[in-house]
Amino acid sequence: MVTMKQMMQVIACLWLFGCAESKTETVILPFSLSFEGQEVTCSSALQVNALTLYIHDLALQELSGQWQKVELDNSLNSPWQNESIALLDLAPCQTKPMGLTSVAMKVKPGQYQGLRFKIGVPQALNHQDPQLAKAPLDISQLQWHWTVGYKFAYFDLAWREQTVKHHLGSSGCVGNVGDDIQCRYQNRPEITLPSYQLGQPIKLELRQFFTELPHARCFGKPQDKGCDTLFNLLGLQDAPQRIFRLGA
Amino acid sequence: MRLVVCLGLLILCIWGWSKWQGGKEQQALAELGRHLFYDKRLSANNNLACSDCHQQAYAFADSRRLSFNTHGKAGRRNSLALFNLASYDSFTWANPLQTDLSFQALIPLFSDDPVEMAAPEIDLLAQNLTLSQYDYAPLFDAAFGDAEISLTRITAALAAFQMTLQSYNSPYDQYLAGNKQALSNEAIAGMALFESERLGCRRCHGGINFNQTIDAQGRVQRNTFHNTGLYYSDTGYPESDLGLYEVSFAEADNGKFRAPSLRNLTLTAPYMHDGSMAYLAQVIDHYSRGGSLNLQGVQGDGKLNPNKSELIVGFALTELEKNQLIAFLASLTDYELIQTPDFSAPKK
């Protein structure tokens, strides 16, 4: 027999849950570029020819330490994001951007002490037939056809005599197009920013990309010399990532 | 009884009609694909069509060592000939992921490493096609029932056209079909050499299209790639192209490539994935030595490459035998392929 008390508990639970569900507010998470601490503009010494990122799996950390999954607010009907994935295009002053400079998160009111997200396209979507893909995965330029996936991050930078060209994505893949494809290297960096407060912007510090190599390049092939630096900076090797920082 | 016969006839009629319709649709699709294949408007600068790197006169390869892209820059691989494509397990020189011919077209269209056609996103591409010398509305309509231009439609049509590129009418085919005059005695002697275990060519160039790997028990092995000992530099193969290793990330795959068909060879020179061999005689010297020394000025002896297939062991060949082998390989050329009007550029 279900007691009255148990029933009340269930109802209270449902009510609380439903209530909490419906009461989210939209919090904007802005992204921008910096170079040696200075904001990157179109007249900066650093030339940004292209810089795009896919991000997904956003979560906020409550004071208790619990991580709460965050959906993206799709009410604006942007062609660059849906509930679960957003495409950022951070190259300054473009006439035709290919993505957003900020994402809108649906956040339950409360206090938080951290933010995390993944760079890339989730495994379940990464190897779909890209010709049938929905926004923001329908962009041919960001599809990585030779390895049947997506360019999770795309960097094309120039500074003085040096260039940096990187395509980040899953590699070492086997399988059939439209079928199951498995990759030895997932290459989806998880970025965690402790002490994040709602409303704080995120900055990408790009100076570190310019290493001793005059032309650093990682296009997803085993012989590409630039991959080590790229993977290291994004936290794909043992050390934590060093590109993403919280702004004021 | 009459009813049954009538019904049967009706069903037969419907079946025949739908089959005929299906055939017509397939034809319309290939015809659309032919126009797209020859259309420079699929490239960034309106200056490069599929047919520029895949020319009918060269069995749909090109005569260059490396092909040139829309910006006039050389790529890193030798263009592949296009015919009997259904006989391959995967497309391109070394990529087992490319199992779908429609999908493969996205690489030349959009790749940025290397850049080939650098086509714009589909909405701009569709706009660009409306300015073409060809009138696409009726072509799309005939193939799909309406004139809408989409990427899936473009790649499906390109694939349909490429599947029509059949090549089975070489002197060798005629000889197999019973015309004993089709091959010279020299070519017949060369065929025996080619088929011999001593030369071992058939282990990697098996089957009617000379592109299947056959194991020691005579079974076909699917999706197999080989290092044939072209190079042995510090990095194995020159870093510009490591073959299958680039896709698989398995070091044993360094320098492995797909064995291409040996049909129409006299039209598809230069040879190998990087166009590093200009003549068939050079190819045979390579196999006879069991690997190449300092090929293309790349220091090192490919014969010693640790990834080299154990099937490339070398063999002695007299000058006469070499000429016979070349005569046989030359008998695999089908001139019908390069003369069929249905495969050539459509009129405006």
Coordinates of C-alpha atoms in Angstrom, one line a residue, chain A residues 27-247:
Chain A
V27 CA 22.8 33.9 -19.2
I28 CA 25.1 35.1 -21.9
L29 CA 28.6 33.6 -22.1
P30 CA 30.7 35.9 -24.3
F31 CA 34.0 34.8 -25.9
S32 CA 36.8 37.0 -27.1
L33 CA 40.4 36.8 -28.2
S34 CA 43.5 38.3 -26.5
F35 CA 47.1 38.4 -27.4
E36 CA 49.7 39.1 -24.7
G37 CA 46.8 40.2 -22.6
Q38 CA 45.5 42.8 -25.1
E39 CA 42.1 42.5 -26.8
V40 CA 42.5 41.4 -30.4
T41 CA 40.9 43.7 -32.9
C42 CA 41.2 44.0 -36.7
S43 CA 44.1 46.4 -36.3
S44 CA 46.1 44.1 -33.9
A45 CA 49.5 42.9 -34.9
L46 CA 48.1 39.4 -34.6
Q47 CA 46.1 38.7 -37.8
V48 CA 43.2 36.3 -37.3
N49 CA 42.2 34.9 -40.7
A50 CA 39.9 32.4 -39.1
L51 CA 39.1 31.0 -35.7
T52 CA 36.1 28.8 -35.2
L53 CA 35.2 26.4 -32.4
Y54 CA 32.3 24.0 -31.8
I55 CA 31.4 23.7 -28.1
H56 CA 29.0 21.3 -26.4
D57 CA 28.3 19.6 -23.0
L58 CA 28.3 22.8 -21.0
A59 CA 27.9 22.4 -17.2
L60 CA 28.0 24.7 -14.2
Q61 CA 29.3 23.7 -10.8
E62 CA 27.1 24.3 -7.8
L63 CA 28.7 25.4 -4.5
S64 CA 28.1 21.8 -3.3
G65 CA 30.5 20.7 -6.0
Q66 CA 27.8 19.1 -8.1
W67 CA 27.9 19.7 -11.9
Q68 CA 24.6 20.8 -13.5
K69 CA 24.2 20.2 -17.2
V70 CA 23.3 23.4 -19.1
E71 CA 21.2 23.6 -22.2
L72 CA 21.7 26.3 -24.7
D73 CA 18.8 28.8 -25.3
N74 CA 17.6 28.2 -28.8
S75 CA 14.7 30.7 -28.7
L76 CA 16.6 33.1 -30.9
N77 CA 16.6 30.5 -33.6
S78 CA 20.2 31.1 -34.5
P79 CA 21.7 29.2 -37.4
W80 CA 24.8 28.8 -35.3
Q81 CA 23.5 26.8 -32.3
N82 CA 20.9 24.4 -31.1
E83 CA 20.1 23.2 -27.6
S84 CA 23.2 21.1 -27.4
I85 CA 25.9 22.5 -29.6
A86 CA 27.1 26.0 -30.6
L87 CA 29.6 27.2 -33.3
L88 CA 31.8 30.2 -32.3
D89 CA 33.5 32.4 -34.9
L90 CA 35.9 34.6 -33.0
A91 CA 37.8 36.3 -35.9
P92 CA 37.3 40.0 -35.2
C93 CA 35.4 42.4 -37.5
Q94 CA 34.0 40.1 -40.1
T95 CA 31.4 41.0 -42.6
K96 CA 30.2 37.5 -42.8
P97 CA 30.7 35.6 -39.6
M98 CA 30.4 31.8 -39.6
G99 CA 29.3 31.6 -36.0
L100 CA 28.6 33.3 -32.7
T101 CA 30.8 35.3 -30.4
S102 CA 28.7 34.4 -27.4
V103 CA 26.3 31.6 -26.4
A104 CA 23.1 31.9 -24.5
M105 CA 22.9 29.4 -21.6
K106 CA 19.7 28.3 -19.8
V107 CA 20.7 28.5 -16.2
K108 CA 18.8 27.6 -13.0
P109 CA 19.1 30.5 -10.6
G110 CA 21.6 29.9 -8.0
Q111 CA 25.2 30.3 -7.1
Y112 CA 27.9 28.6 -9.0
Q113 CA 31.6 28.2 -8.7
G114 CA 32.8 26.8 -12.0
L115 CA 32.0 26.2 -15.7
R116 CA 33.1 23.5 -18.0
F117 CA 32.4 22.6 -21.6
K118 CA 33.9 20.4 -24.4
I119 CA 35.3 21.6 -27.6
G120 CA 34.1 19.5 -30.6
V121 CA 31.2 17.7 -32.0
P122 CA 29.8 14.9 -29.9
Q123 CA 30.7 11.4 -31.1
A124 CA 27.0 10.7 -32.0
L125 CA 26.9 13.5 -34.5
N126 CA 30.5 13.6 -35.6
H127 CA 30.3 10.9 -38.3
Q128 CA 26.8 11.5 -39.6
D129 CA 26.3 12.1 -43.3
P130 CA 27.2 15.8 -43.3
Q131 CA 25.0 16.5 -46.3
L132 CA 22.0 15.8 -44.2
A133 CA 23.3 17.5 -41.1
K134 CA 21.3 20.3 -39.3
A135 CA 22.7 23.7 -38.3
P136 CA 25.3 24.4 -37.1
L137 CA 26.8 21.2 -38.5
D138 CA 25.8 21.9 -42.1
I139 CA 28.9 24.0 -43.0
S140 CA 31.0 22.3 -45.6
Q141 CA 34.1 24.3 -44.7
L142 CA 34.0 22.8 -41.2
Q143 CA 33.4 19.3 -42.3
W144 CA 36.5 17.1 -42.5
H145 CA 35.6 14.9 -45.4
W146 CA 38.8 13.0 -45.7
T147 CA 38.5 11.7 -42.2
V148 CA 34.7 11.7 -42.1
G149 CA 34.1 14.1 -39.2
Y150 CA 34.3 17.7 -38.3
K151 CA 37.0 20.3 -37.7
F152 CA 36.2 20.9 -34.0
A153 CA 38.5 23.9 -33.9
Y154 CA 40.0 25.8 -36.8
F155 CA 42.8 28.3 -36.3
D156 CA 44.4 30.3 -39.1
L157 CA 46.6 33.0 -37.5
A158 CA 49.6 35.1 -38.6
W159 CA 52.0 37.2 -36.5
R160 CA 55.1 38.9 -37.8
E161 CA 56.8 36.2 -40.0
Q162 CA 55.0 33.3 -38.3
T163 CA 51.8 31.4 -39.1
V164 CA 49.7 29.0 -37.2
K165 CA 47.2 26.7 -39.0
H166 CA 45.4 24.1 -37.0
H167 CA 42.5 21.8 -37.7
L168 CA 41.5 19.9 -34.5
G169 CA 39.2 16.8 -34.8
S170 CA 39.0 13.1 -34.2
S171 CA 41.7 11.0 -36.0
G172 CA 42.8 7.5 -36.5
C173 CA 39.3 6.5 -37.5
V174 CA 38.0 3.3 -39.0
G175 CA 34.5 2.4 -40.3
N176 CA 32.0 3.2 -43.0
V177 CA 30.4 6.6 -43.9
G178 CA 26.9 6.7 -42.5
D179 CA 27.6 3.7 -40.4
D180 CA 29.6 3.2 -37.3
I181 CA 33.0 5.0 -37.2
Q182 CA 35.4 4.7 -34.3
C183 CA 38.4 6.9 -33.8
R184 CA 41.5 6.1 -31.8
Y185 CA 42.1 9.8 -30.9
Q186 CA 38.9 11.6 -29.9
N187 CA 40.5 15.0 -29.4
R188 CA 37.6 16.6 -27.7
P189 CA 39.3 18.8 -25.0
E190 CA 37.3 19.5 -21.9
I191 CA 37.8 23.0 -20.6
T192 CA 37.2 23.6 -17.0
L193 CA 37.2 27.1 -15.6
P194 CA 37.0 27.1 -11.7
S195 CA 35.6 30.1 -9.9
Y196 CA 33.5 31.1 -12.9
Q197 CA 30.7 33.6 -11.9
L198 CA 27.5 34.0 -14.0
G199 CA 28.0 36.7 -16.6
Q200 CA 31.8 36.5 -16.7
P201 CA 33.3 36.5 -20.2
I202 CA 35.9 34.0 -21.5
K203 CA 39.1 35.0 -23.2
L204 CA 41.4 32.9 -25.4
E205 CA 45.0 33.9 -25.0
L206 CA 46.7 33.2 -28.4
R207 CA 50.3 34.3 -27.9
Q208 CA 51.2 30.7 -26.8
F209 CA 50.4 29.3 -30.2
F210 CA 53.5 31.0 -31.6
T211 CA 56.2 28.7 -30.7
E212 CA 59.7 28.2 -32.1
L213 CA 58.2 26.8 -35.3
P214 CA 57.9 29.6 -37.9
H215 CA 55.0 27.7 -39.5
A216 CA 53.1 25.6 -37.0
R217 CA 50.5 23.3 -38.5
C218 CA 48.4 20.5 -37.3
F219 CA 46.0 19.2 -39.9
G220 CA 45.2 15.9 -38.2
K221 CA 48.1 13.8 -39.7
P222 CA 50.6 11.9 -37.7
Q223 CA 53.5 13.8 -39.3
D224 CA 52.2 17.3 -38.6
K225 CA 54.7 19.1 -36.4
G226 CA 52.3 21.6 -34.8
C227 CA 50.0 19.0 -33.2
D228 CA 52.1 18.6 -30.0
T229 CA 51.8 22.3 -29.1
L230 CA 48.1 22.4 -30.0
F231 CA 47.2 19.3 -28.0
N232 CA 49.3 20.5 -25.1
L233 CA 47.7 24.0 -25.0
L234 CA 44.2 22.5 -25.2
G235 CA 44.9 20.1 -22.3
L236 CA 44.8 17.0 -24.4
Q237 CA 48.1 15.8 -23.0
D238 CA 48.9 15.5 -19.3
A239 CA 48.9 19.2 -18.4
P240 CA 45.7 21.3 -18.0
Q241 CA 44.7 23.6 -20.9
R242 CA 46.2 27.1 -21.1
I243 CA 44.2 28.9 -23.7
F244 CA 40.9 29.7 -22.1
R245 CA 40.7 32.2 -19.2
L246 CA 38.1 34.1 -17.3
G247 CA 37.8 37.8 -18.1

